[in-house]
mmCIF file of C-alpha atoms in Angstrom:
data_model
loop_
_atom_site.group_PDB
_atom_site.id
_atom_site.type_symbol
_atom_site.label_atom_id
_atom_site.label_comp_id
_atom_site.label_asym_id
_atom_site.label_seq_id
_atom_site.Cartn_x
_atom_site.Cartn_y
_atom_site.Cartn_z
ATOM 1 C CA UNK A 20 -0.796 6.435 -24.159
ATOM 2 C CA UNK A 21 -0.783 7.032 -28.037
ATOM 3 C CA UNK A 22 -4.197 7.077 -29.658
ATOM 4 C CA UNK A 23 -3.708 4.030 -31.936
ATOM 5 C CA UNK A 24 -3.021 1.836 -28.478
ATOM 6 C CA UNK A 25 -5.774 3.278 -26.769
ATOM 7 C CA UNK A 26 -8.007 2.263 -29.983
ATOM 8 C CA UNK A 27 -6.849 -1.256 -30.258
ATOM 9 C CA UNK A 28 -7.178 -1.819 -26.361
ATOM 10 C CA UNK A 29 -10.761 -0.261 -26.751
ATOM 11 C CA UNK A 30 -11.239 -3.306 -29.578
ATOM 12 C CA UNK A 31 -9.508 -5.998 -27.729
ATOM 13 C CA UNK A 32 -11.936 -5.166 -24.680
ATOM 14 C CA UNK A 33 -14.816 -4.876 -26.479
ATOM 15 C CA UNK A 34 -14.103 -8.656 -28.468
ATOM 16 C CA UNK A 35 -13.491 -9.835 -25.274
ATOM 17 C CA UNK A 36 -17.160 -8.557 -24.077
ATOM 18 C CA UNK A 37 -18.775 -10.248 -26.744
ATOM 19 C CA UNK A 38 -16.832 -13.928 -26.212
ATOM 20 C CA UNK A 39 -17.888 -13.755 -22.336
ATOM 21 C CA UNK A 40 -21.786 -12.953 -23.835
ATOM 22 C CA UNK A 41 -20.829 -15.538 -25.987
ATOM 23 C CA UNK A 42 -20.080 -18.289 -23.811
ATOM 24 C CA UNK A 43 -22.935 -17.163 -21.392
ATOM 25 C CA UNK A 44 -25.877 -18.032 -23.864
ATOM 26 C CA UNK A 45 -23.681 -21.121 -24.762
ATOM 27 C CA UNK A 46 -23.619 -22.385 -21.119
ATOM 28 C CA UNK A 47 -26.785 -21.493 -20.760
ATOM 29 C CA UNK A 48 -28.036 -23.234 -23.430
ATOM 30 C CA UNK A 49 -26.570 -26.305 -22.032
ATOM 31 C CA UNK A 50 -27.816 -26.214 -18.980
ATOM 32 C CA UNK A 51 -30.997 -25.860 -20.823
ATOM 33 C CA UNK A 52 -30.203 -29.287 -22.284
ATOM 34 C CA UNK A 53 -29.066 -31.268 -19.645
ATOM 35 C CA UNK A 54 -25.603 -31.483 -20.665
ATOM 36 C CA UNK A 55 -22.880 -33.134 -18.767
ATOM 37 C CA UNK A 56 -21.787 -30.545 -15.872
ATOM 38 C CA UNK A 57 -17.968 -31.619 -16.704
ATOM 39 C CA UNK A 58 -18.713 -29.802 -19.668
ATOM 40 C CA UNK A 59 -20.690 -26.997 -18.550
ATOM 41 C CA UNK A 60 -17.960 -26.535 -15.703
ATOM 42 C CA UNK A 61 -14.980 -26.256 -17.702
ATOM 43 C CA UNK A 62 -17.064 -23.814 -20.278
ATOM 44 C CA UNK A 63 -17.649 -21.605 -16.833
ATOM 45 C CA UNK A 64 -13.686 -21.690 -16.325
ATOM 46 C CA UNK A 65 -13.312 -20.544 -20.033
ATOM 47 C CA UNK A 66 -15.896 -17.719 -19.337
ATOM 48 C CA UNK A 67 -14.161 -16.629 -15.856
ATOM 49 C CA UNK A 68 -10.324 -16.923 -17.775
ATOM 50 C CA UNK A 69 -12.379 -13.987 -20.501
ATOM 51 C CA UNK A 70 -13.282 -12.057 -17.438
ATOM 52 C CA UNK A 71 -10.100 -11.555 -15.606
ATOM 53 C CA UNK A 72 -8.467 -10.685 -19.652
ATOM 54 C CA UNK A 73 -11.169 -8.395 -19.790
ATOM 55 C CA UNK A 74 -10.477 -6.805 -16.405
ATOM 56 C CA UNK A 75 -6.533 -6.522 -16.968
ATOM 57 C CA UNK A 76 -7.726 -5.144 -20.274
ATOM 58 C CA UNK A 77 -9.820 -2.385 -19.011
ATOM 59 C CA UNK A 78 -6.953 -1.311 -16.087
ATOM 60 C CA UNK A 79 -4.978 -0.542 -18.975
ATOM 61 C CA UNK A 80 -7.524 1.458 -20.748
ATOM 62 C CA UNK A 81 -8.472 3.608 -17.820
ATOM 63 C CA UNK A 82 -5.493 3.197 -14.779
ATOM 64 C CA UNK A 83 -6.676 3.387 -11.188
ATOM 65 C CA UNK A 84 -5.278 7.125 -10.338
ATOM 66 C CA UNK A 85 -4.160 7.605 -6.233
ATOM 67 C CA UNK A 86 -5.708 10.792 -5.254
#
């Protein structure tokens, strides 16, 4: 894998990091507040949708190697 793709993956994964943190302190800020669980469900969906991007992400960055 050429340097420059190995870079940008690096950045993708690491944006990605900081929107799941993101939406983390955002749900649990409205849990804090009582708001409607609808809401704070679908938020949780967003969050998990980050994760598994993340996750496909970081396969590509380092590859699972069959020893």
């Amino acid at each position: 894998m050429a340097d420059q793709e190995q870079a940008e993956l690096r950045l993708n994964a690491a944006r990605l990091r900081q929107e799941h943190e993101d939406y983390d302190v955002a749900i649990n800020a409205m849990i804090a507040t009582g708001c409607d669980a609808l809401r704070i469900q679908r938020m949780k969906k967003k969050k998990l949708a980050i994760k598994d991007k993340l996750s496909q992400v970081e396969d590509q960055i380092i590859p699972d190697i069959i020893a």
